[in-house]
Coordinates of N, CA and C in Angstrom, one line a residue:
M1 N -33.0 -0.4 -41.1 CA -31.6 -1.6 -41.3 C -30.3 -0.9 -40.7
V2 N -30.0 0.8 -41.0 CA -28.7 0.8 -40.8 C -29.5 1.9 -39.5
R3 N -29.9 2.3 -39.4 CA -30.4 3.1 -37.8 C -30.0 2.7 -36.9
V4 N -30.8 1.0 -37.5 CA -29.9 0.3 -36.0 C -29.0 0.2 -35.6
H5 N -27.8 -0.3 -37.0 CA -26.7 -0.4 -36.9 C -25.7 1.0 -36.3
H6 N -25.8 2.0 -36.7 CA -25.5 3.1 -36.2 C -26.1 2.9 -34.8
A7 N -27.5 3.0 -34.3 CA -28.3 3.1 -33.1 C -27.2 1.9 -32.1
V8 N -27.0 1.2 -32.6 CA -25.8 -0.1 -32.0 C -24.2 0.2 -32.0
A9 N -23.5 0.7 -32.8 CA -22.1 1.4 -32.4 C -22.2 2.5 -31.3
V10 N -23.6 3.1 -31.5 CA -23.7 5.1 -30.2 C -23.9 4.7 -29.5
L11 N -24.2 2.6 -29.0 CA -24.8 2.5 -27.4 C -23.4 2.0 -27.0
A12 N -22.7 0.9 -27.8 CA -21.4 0.2 -27.4 C -20.0 1.3 -27.4
V13 N -19.4 2.8 -28.1 CA -19.1 3.8 -27.0 C -19.5 4.1 -26.2
L14 N -20.6 5.0 -26.1 CA -21.1 5.0 -24.5 C -20.9 4.4 -23.9
G15 N -20.9 2.5 -24.4 CA -21.2 1.4 -23.3 C -19.5 1.2 -22.5
A16 N -18.3 1.8 -23.3 CA -17.0 1.3 -23.5 C -16.8 3.0 -22.6
I17 N -17.5 4.3 -22.4 CA -16.8 5.1 -22.0 C -17.8 5.6 -20.4
G18 N -19.0 4.3 -20.8 CA -19.1 4.9 -19.2 C -18.7 3.1 -18.0
C19 N -18.2 2.9 -18.5 CA -17.2 2.2 -17.8 C -15.8 2.5 -17.1
N20 N -15.4 3.1 -18.2 CA -14.6 4.0 -18.2 C -13.1 2.7 -17.9
T21 N -13.9 1.9 -18.7 CA -12.5 0.9 -18.7 C -11.1 1.0 -18.5
G22 N -9.8 0.8 -18.6 CA -8.8 1.2 -18.5 C -8.3 2.2 -18.1
Q23 N -9.1 2.9 -17.0 CA -8.9 4.3 -16.9 C -8.6 4.4 -15.4
P24 N -7.7 5.2 -15.4 CA -7.5 5.2 -13.8 C -8.9 5.9 -12.5
R25 N -8.5 5.0 -12.1 CA -9.9 4.8 -10.5 C -8.7 5.4 -9.7
T26 N -9.6 6.9 -9.3 CA -9.1 7.9 -8.1 C -9.7 7.3 -6.4
Y27 N -9.1 7.1 -5.6 CA -9.5 6.9 -4.5 C -9.1 8.4 -3.2
R28 N -9.8 8.7 -2.9 CA -9.8 8.8 -1.1 C -9.8 7.6 -0.1
I29 N -8.9 7.0 0.6 CA -8.9 6.2 1.2 C -8.0 6.9 3.0
A30 N -9.3 6.7 4.1 CA -9.1 7.0 5.6 C -8.2 5.4 5.9
I31 N -7.0 5.6 6.0 CA -6.7 4.1 6.9 C -7.0 4.3 8.1
D32 N -7.2 3.4 9.3 CA -7.7 3.4 10.5 C -6.3 3.2 10.7
P33 N -5.1 4.3 12.0 CA -3.6 3.0 12.4 C -4.5 3.6 13.8
S34 N -5.4 2.5 14.3 CA -5.2 2.6 15.8 C -4.8 0.9 15.8
P35 N -4.5 0.3 15.4 CA -3.5 -0.9 15.7 C -2.4 -0.8 16.3
L36 N -1.4 0.4 15.1 CA 0.2 0.8 15.7 C -0.1 1.0 17.0
A37 N -1.4 1.2 18.1 CA -1.4 1.7 19.2 C -1.1 0.7 20.0
S38 N -1.6 -0.1 19.8 CA -0.7 -1.6 20.4 C 0.1 -2.3 19.8
L39 N 1.1 -2.2 19.8 CA 1.6 -3.2 18.9 C 2.4 -4.2 20.8
P40 N 2.7 -5.5 20.1 CA 3.2 -6.2 21.1 C 4.9 -6.0 20.9
P41 N 5.5 -6.3 21.9 CA 6.5 -6.3 22.5 C 7.6 -5.9 21.4
S42 N 7.3 -6.9 20.9 CA 8.8 -7.4 20.7 C 9.4 -6.6 19.0
C43 N 7.8 -5.1 19.2 CA 8.3 -4.8 18.0 C 9.0 -3.1 18.7
Y44 N 9.8 -4.0 19.5 CA 10.8 -2.6 20.2 C 11.6 -2.9 20.5
R45 N 12.8 -2.5 20.9 CA 13.7 -2.4 21.0 C 14.0 -3.1 22.8
N46 N 14.5 -4.9 22.8 CA 14.6 -4.9 24.4 C 13.1 -5.5 24.5
N47 N 11.9 -5.1 24.3 CA 11.1 -5.8 23.9 C 10.1 -4.9 24.9
T48 N 11.4 -3.4 25.5 CA 10.5 -2.4 26.6 C 9.8 -2.1 25.4
V49 N 8.6 -1.6 26.0 CA 7.3 -0.7 25.1 C 7.3 0.2 25.9
S50 N 7.3 1.5 25.3 CA 7.1 2.7 25.6 C 6.2 3.0 26.8
T51 N 6.9 3.3 28.2 CA 5.3 4.2 28.9 C 4.8 4.9 28.5
L52 N 4.7 5.6 27.2 CA 3.8 6.9 26.6 C 2.7 6.0 25.7
R53 N 1.9 6.4 26.2 CA 0.7 6.0 25.1 C -0.5 7.1 24.8
V54 N -0.8 6.8 23.3 CA -0.7 8.0 22.8 C -1.9 7.4 21.8
I55 N -3.9 7.2 22.4 CA -4.5 6.9 22.2 C -5.4 7.2 21.0
G56 N -5.5 7.5 20.5 CA -7.0 8.6 20.0 C -8.1 7.6 18.6
T57 N -9.4 7.8 19.1 CA -10.7 7.5 19.2 C -10.8 8.4 17.4
N58 N -11.4 7.6 16.8 CA -12.4 7.3 15.4 C -11.6 8.5 14.8
L59 N -10.3 8.9 14.9 CA -9.0 9.7 13.9 C -8.5 8.3 12.9
R60 N -7.9 8.9 12.0 CA -7.9 8.6 10.4 C -6.9 8.4 10.1
S61 N -6.0 7.6 9.8 CA -4.5 9.4 8.3 C -5.9 9.2 6.8
E62 N -5.5 9.9 5.9 CA -6.4 10.5 4.8 C -5.6 10.0 3.6
T63 N -5.2 10.1 2.8 CA -4.5 9.9 1.2 C -5.6 9.4 0.3
Q64 N -4.3 10.2 -0.9 CA -4.9 10.0 -2.4 C -4.5 8.4 -3.4
W65 N -5.1 7.5 -2.9 CA -4.0 6.4 -4.4 C -5.0 6.3 -5.4
V66 N -4.3 6.0 -6.4 CA -4.7 5.8 -8.3 C -4.4 4.0 -8.1
V67 N -5.6 3.9 -8.7 CA -5.1 2.6 -9.6 C -5.6 2.5 -11.1
W68 N -4.6 1.7 -11.7 CA -5.7 1.6 -13.2 C -4.7 0.2 -14.6
D69 N -5.6 0.0 -14.5 CA -5.6 -1.0 -14.8 C -3.9 -1.6 -16.6
G70 N -3.3 -2.7 -16.3 CA -1.6 -2.5 -17.0 C -2.4 -4.2 -17.8
V71 N -1.8 -5.0 -18.7 CA -1.3 -5.5 -19.9 C -1.3 -7.5 -19.0
E72 N -2.2 -7.9 -19.5 CA -2.0 -9.4 -19.1 C -2.1 -9.5 -17.3
N73 N -3.1 -8.8 -17.6 CA -4.2 -8.6 -16.3 C -3.4 -8.2 -15.1
K74 N -2.9 -7.7 -15.6 CA -1.7 -6.6 -14.2 C -2.6 -5.7 -13.3
M75 N -2.6 -5.0 -12.5 CA -3.2 -3.7 -11.9 C -2.0 -2.8 -11.4
Y76 N -2.4 -1.4 -11.1 CA -0.8 -0.7 -11.1 C -2.0 -0.1 -9.5
L77 N -1.3 0.1 -7.9 CA -1.6 0.6 -7.2 C -0.8 1.8 -7.2
D78 N -1.2 3.2 -7.2 CA 0.3 4.2 -6.7 C -0.1 5.1 -5.0
T79 N 1.0 4.4 -3.9 CA 0.0 4.7 -2.5 C 0.0 5.4 -2.4
G80 N 1.2 6.8 -3.6 CA 1.3 7.9 -2.3 C 2.7 8.4 -1.6
G81 N 3.8 6.5 -1.9 CA 4.2 6.8 -1.0 C 4.3 6.3 0.7
L82 N 2.9 5.3 0.1 CA 2.7 5.3 2.2 C 4.0 4.4 2.8
S83 N 3.8 4.9 4.3 CA 4.8 4.5 5.0 C 4.1 4.0 6.2
V84 N 4.7 3.1 6.8 CA 3.8 2.2 8.2 C 5.6 2.4 9.1
T85 N 5.2 3.4 10.5 CA 6.0 3.0 11.7 C 4.8 2.2 12.3
M86 N 6.2 1.2 12.6 CA 6.2 0.0 13.5 C 6.7 -0.1 14.3
G87 N 6.2 0.7 15.8 CA 7.2 0.7 17.4 C 9.0 1.2 16.8
D88 N 9.9 0.4 17.1 CA 11.2 0.4 16.8 C 11.5 0.1 15.3
A89 N 10.7 -0.7 14.8 CA 11.1 -1.6 13.4 C 11.7 -0.3 12.6
E90 N 12.6 -0.9 11.7 CA 12.5 0.3 9.9 C 10.6 0.6 9.6
T91 N 10.8 1.7 9.5 CA 9.7 1.9 8.8 C 9.7 1.8 7.6
V92 N 8.3 0.9 7.8 CA 7.7 -0.1 5.8 C 7.5 1.3 4.5
K93 N 9.1 1.0 3.9 CA 8.4 2.0 2.7 C 9.0 1.1 1.4
V94 N 7.9 0.7 0.5 CA 8.6 0.1 -0.7 C 8.0 0.8 -1.7
G95 N 8.5 2.1 -2.1 CA 8.0 3.1 -3.0 C 6.4 2.9 -3.3
S96 N 6.8 3.9 -4.2 CA 5.7 5.0 -4.7 C 4.3 4.0 -5.0
M97 N 4.6 3.0 -5.9 CA 4.0 2.0 -7.3 C 4.4 0.7 -6.9
I98 N 2.5 0.0 -6.7 CA 2.7 -1.0 -6.6 C 1.7 -2.1 -7.8
E99 N 2.8 -3.6 -8.1 CA 2.1 -3.9 -9.1 C 1.1 -5.6 -9.0
G100 N 0.2 -5.8 -9.4 CA -0.9 -6.6 -8.9 C -1.9 -7.0 -9.5
Q101 N -2.7 -7.9 -8.5 CA -3.9 -8.3 -9.5 C -4.3 -8.9 -8.8
D102 N -6.3 -9.1 -9.0 CA -7.2 -9.4 -8.5 C -7.6 -8.8 -7.6
R103 N -7.4 -7.5 -7.4 CA -7.4 -6.3 -5.8 C -6.1 -6.6 -5.3
V104 N -5.4 -7.3 -5.3 CA -4.4 -8.1 -4.2 C -2.8 -7.3 -4.9
F105 N -2.3 -5.7 -4.3 CA -0.7 -5.1 -4.1 C 0.0 -5.9 -3.5
S106 N 1.4 -6.6 -3.8 CA 2.1 -7.0 -2.4 C 3.6 -6.6 -3.1
G107 N 4.5 -5.1 -2.4 CA 5.7 -4.6 -3.0 C 6.8 -5.5 -1.9
Q108 N 7.8 -5.3 -2.7 CA 9.3 -6.1 -1.5 C 10.0 -5.2 -1.7
Y109 N 10.2 -4.6 -0.7 CA 11.7 -3.9 -1.0 C 13.0 -4.8 0.1
V110 N 14.7 -5.7 -0.2 CA 15.1 -5.8 0.1 C 16.6 -5.3 -0.4
E111 N 17.1 -5.4 1.0 CA 18.5 -4.8 0.8 C 19.4 -6.1 1.6
Q112 N 19.9 -5.8 1.0 CA 21.5 -7.1 1.5 C 22.5 -6.4 2.0
K113 N 23.2 -6.7 2.9 CA 25.1 -6.6 2.4 C 25.2 -7.3 2.6
L114 N 26.4 -8.5 2.0 CA 27.2 -9.4 1.7 C 28.3 -8.9 2.2
P115 N 29.1 -10.3 2.8 CA 30.2 -10.3 3.9 C 31.4 -9.7 2.6
D116 N 32.6 -8.1 3.0 CA 33.5 -7.9 3.2 C 35.1 -9.1 3.0
P117 N 35.7 -8.7 2.2 CA 36.9 -9.9 2.8 C 37.2 -9.2 3.5
G118 N 37.2 -11.1 4.7 CA 37.9 -10.8 5.6 C 37.0 -10.8 6.9
S119 N 34.8 -10.5 6.3 CA 34.1 -10.3 7.7 C 33.1 -11.3 6.7
Q120 N 32.3 -12.0 8.1 CA 31.1 -13.3 7.2 C 29.8 -11.8 7.9
Y121 N 30.0 -10.8 8.4 CA 29.5 -10.1 8.3 C 28.2 -9.5 7.5
T122 N 26.8 -9.9 7.8 CA 26.0 -9.8 6.5 C 24.6 -9.5 7.0
Y123 N 23.6 -8.6 6.1 CA 22.6 -8.8 7.1 C 21.3 -8.5 5.7
T124 N 19.8 -8.6 6.6 CA 19.7 -8.9 4.6 C 18.0 -7.7 5.6
K125 N 17.7 -7.5 4.5 CA 15.7 -6.3 6.0 C 15.3 -6.3 4.8
T126 N 14.2 -6.8 4.8 CA 12.9 -6.9 4.1 C 11.7 -6.3 4.4
L127 N 11.2 -5.4 3.7 CA 10.4 -4.1 3.9 C 9.0 -5.0 2.8
S128 N 8.1 -5.3 3.5 CA 6.7 -6.0 2.9 C 5.8 -4.9 2.6
L129 N 4.6 -5.0 1.6 CA 3.5 -3.6 2.3 C 2.3 -4.5 1.1
I130 N 1.4 -5.8 1.7 CA 0.7 -6.0 1.3 C -0.6 -5.2 1.1
V131 N -1.3 -4.5 0.2 CA -2.1 -4.1 -0.6 C -3.7 -4.7 -0.5
T132 N -4.9 -5.1 -0.3 CA -5.9 -6.3 -0.9 C -7.2 -5.2 -0.3
F133 N -7.5 -5.2 -2.1 CA -9.2 -4.2 -1.9 C -9.9 -5.2 -1.5
D134 N -10.7 -5.6 -1.1 CA -12.3 -6.3 -0.4 C -13.2 -6.0 -1.5
D135 N -12.9 -4.8 -2.2 CA -14.5 -4.0 -3.2 C -13.2 -2.8 -3.8
M136 N -13.5 -2.8 -4.8 CA -12.4 -1.5 -5.4 C -14.0 -0.8 -6.1
G137 N -15.7 -0.5 -5.6 CA -16.5 -0.4 -5.7 C -16.5 1.4 -5.8
P138 N -17.5 2.0 -5.4 CA -17.2 3.1 -5.6 C -17.1 3.5 -4.0
A139 N -17.4 3.0 -3.0 CA -16.7 3.0 -1.5 C -16.0 1.7 -1.2
P140 N -14.6 1.8 -1.6 CA -13.6 0.7 -1.5 C -13.7 0.4 0.1
K141 N -13.1 -1.0 0.6 CA -12.6 -1.0 1.5 C -11.3 -2.4 1.2
G142 N -10.7 -2.2 2.9 CA -9.7 -3.8 2.3 C -8.9 -3.5 3.4
T143 N -7.7 -4.3 3.6 CA -6.3 -4.3 4.4 C -5.1 -3.6 3.6
I144 N -4.3 -2.7 5.3 CA -3.1 -3.1 4.5 C -1.9 -3.9 4.8
D145 N -1.1 -5.0 4.8 CA -0.1 -5.8 6.4 C 0.7 -5.4 5.9
A146 N 1.8 -4.9 6.6 CA 3.3 -4.3 6.5 C 4.0 -5.3 7.2
S147 N 5.0 -5.5 7.5 CA 6.1 -6.1 7.5 C 7.7 -5.7 7.0
S148 N 7.9 -5.7 8.4 CA 9.3 -4.8 8.4 C 10.0 -6.4 9.1
Q149 N 11.9 -6.9 8.2 CA 12.1 -8.0 9.5 C 13.6 -7.6 8.8
Y150 N 14.6 -8.0 9.8 CA 16.1 -7.4 9.7 C 16.5 -8.9 10.3
T151 N 17.7 -9.3 9.5 CA 18.3 -11.2 10.1 C 20.1 -10.2 10.0
C152 N 20.2 -10.8 10.5 CA 22.3 -10.6 10.7 C 22.9 -11.8 10.7
T153 N 24.5 -12.0 10.2 CA 24.6 -12.9 11.0 C 27.0 -11.7 11.2
Q154 N 27.1 -13.5 12.4 CA 27.9 -12.1 12.5 C 27.8 -10.8 13.4
C155 N 27.0 -10.3 14.4 CA 26.2 -9.4 14.4 C 26.3 -9.2 16.1
N156 N 26.2 -8.0 16.7 CA 25.6 -8.1 17.4 C 24.5 -7.7 17.8
N157 N 24.2 -8.5 19.2 CA 22.5 -8.3 19.4 C 21.5 -8.3 17.8
N158 N 21.7 -8.9 16.3 CA 21.2 -8.2 15.5 C 21.1 -6.9 14.9
D159 N 22.3 -6.1 15.3 CA 22.2 -5.1 15.4 C 21.2 -3.9 15.5
N160 N 20.6 -4.3 16.6 CA 19.7 -3.6 17.5 C 18.3 -3.5 16.8
K161 N 18.6 -4.1 15.7 CA 17.5 -4.3 14.9 C 16.3 -5.1 15.9
V162 N 14.7 -4.5 15.1 CA 13.8 -5.3 15.9 C 13.0 -6.1 14.7
N163 N 12.0 -6.0 14.9 CA 10.9 -6.5 13.7 C 9.5 -6.9 14.0
C164 N 8.6 -6.4 12.7 CA 7.7 -5.8 13.9 C 6.5 -6.2 12.1
A165 N 5.2 -6.6 12.6 CA 4.0 -6.6 11.6 C 2.8 -5.7 12.3
A166 N 2.0 -5.6 11.6 CA 0.1 -5.5 11.4 C -0.3 -5.4 10.5
K167 N -1.3 -4.9 11.1 CA -2.8 -5.8 9.8 C -3.3 -3.9 10.1
L168 N -3.7 -3.3 9.1 CA -4.6 -1.9 9.3 C -5.9 -2.0 8.2
N169 N -6.8 -1.5 8.6 CA -7.9 -1.7 7.9 C -7.6 -0.3 7.3
F170 N -8.5 0.1 5.8 CA -8.6 1.5 5.2 C -10.5 1.5 4.2
V171 N -11.1 2.8 4.2 CA -12.0 2.9 3.9 C -11.6 3.6 2.8
G172 N -12.6 4.1 2.1 CA -12.5 4.9 0.9 C -13.8 5.4 0.1
R173 N -13.7 6.5 -0.6 CA -14.4 6.8 -1.3 C -13.8 7.3 -2.9
R174 N -14.6 6.8 -3.9 CA -13.9 6.9 -5.0 C -14.5 8.1 -5.1
V175 N -13.2 9.1 -6.6 CA -13.8 9.7 -6.6 C -13.3 10.5 -8.1
D176 N -14.5 11.3 -8.9 CA -14.9 11.0 -10.0 C -13.5 11.9 -10.8
T177 N -13.0 12.0 -11.4 CA -11.8 12.2 -12.3 C -11.9 12.6 -13.8
Q178 N -11.8 13.5 -15.0 CA -11.2 13.0 -15.8 C -9.2 12.8 -16.1
Y179 N -9.9 11.7 -16.8 CA -9.0 11.1 -17.2 C -8.0 10.9 -16.6
I180 N -6.4 11.8 -16.5 CA -5.2 11.8 -15.8 C -5.2 12.9 -15.2
S181 N -6.2 14.0 -15.6 CA -5.7 14.9 -14.7 C -6.0 15.0 -12.6
G182 N -5.9 15.3 -12.1 CA -5.0 14.4 -10.9 C -6.4 15.6 -9.9
Y183 N -6.3 14.6 -8.6 CA -7.7 15.2 -7.5 C -7.2 16.1 -7.0
S184 N -7.7 17.5 -6.3 CA -7.6 18.1 -5.7 C -8.2 18.8 -4.2
P185 N -8.2 17.9 -3.1 CA -9.6 19.4 -2.7 C -9.5 20.2 -2.1
Q186 N -10.9 21.0 -2.1 CA -11.3 22.7 -2.7 C -10.8 23.1 -0.8
I187 N -10.1 23.9 -0.9 CA -10.3 23.9 1.2 C -10.5 25.2 1.0

């Protein structure tokens, strides 16, 4: 009977270690940037699309992400400072750590200029990045929704800023690491 209790205890410990519950998960991610090559004219100043076209076939942007579980069903995604440039819109960069839950990480950076005395000029810049994992297993995949929005009052031609949004797909591979050690590819 004692042996059965010891065996159950050992299996419980091994099960907890094997599941890696709560430990950070490291992913190598490949992002498909091709939607950025066909943005609508509204993503460019004066609705003028550049006459220079750059088309990449089967090319991906590579990065490393780390996900770990927090408290109260929260999760944290370290994107390493992912930024998305879309035409002439403000580059979307919301920091490197995004909180989320249920495989959706939504970060937003808002900058507001309040009116000065004697002026009604104001602006609001909103940069948004939503990373949605369809799968967080050994071969994750999902989407990145990036949005750059700008509004102003008492301004000239909306301060020559443009609004833009794009959706990018990503795939990846989970990389085995030991606890908090970082992953560095061998060259």
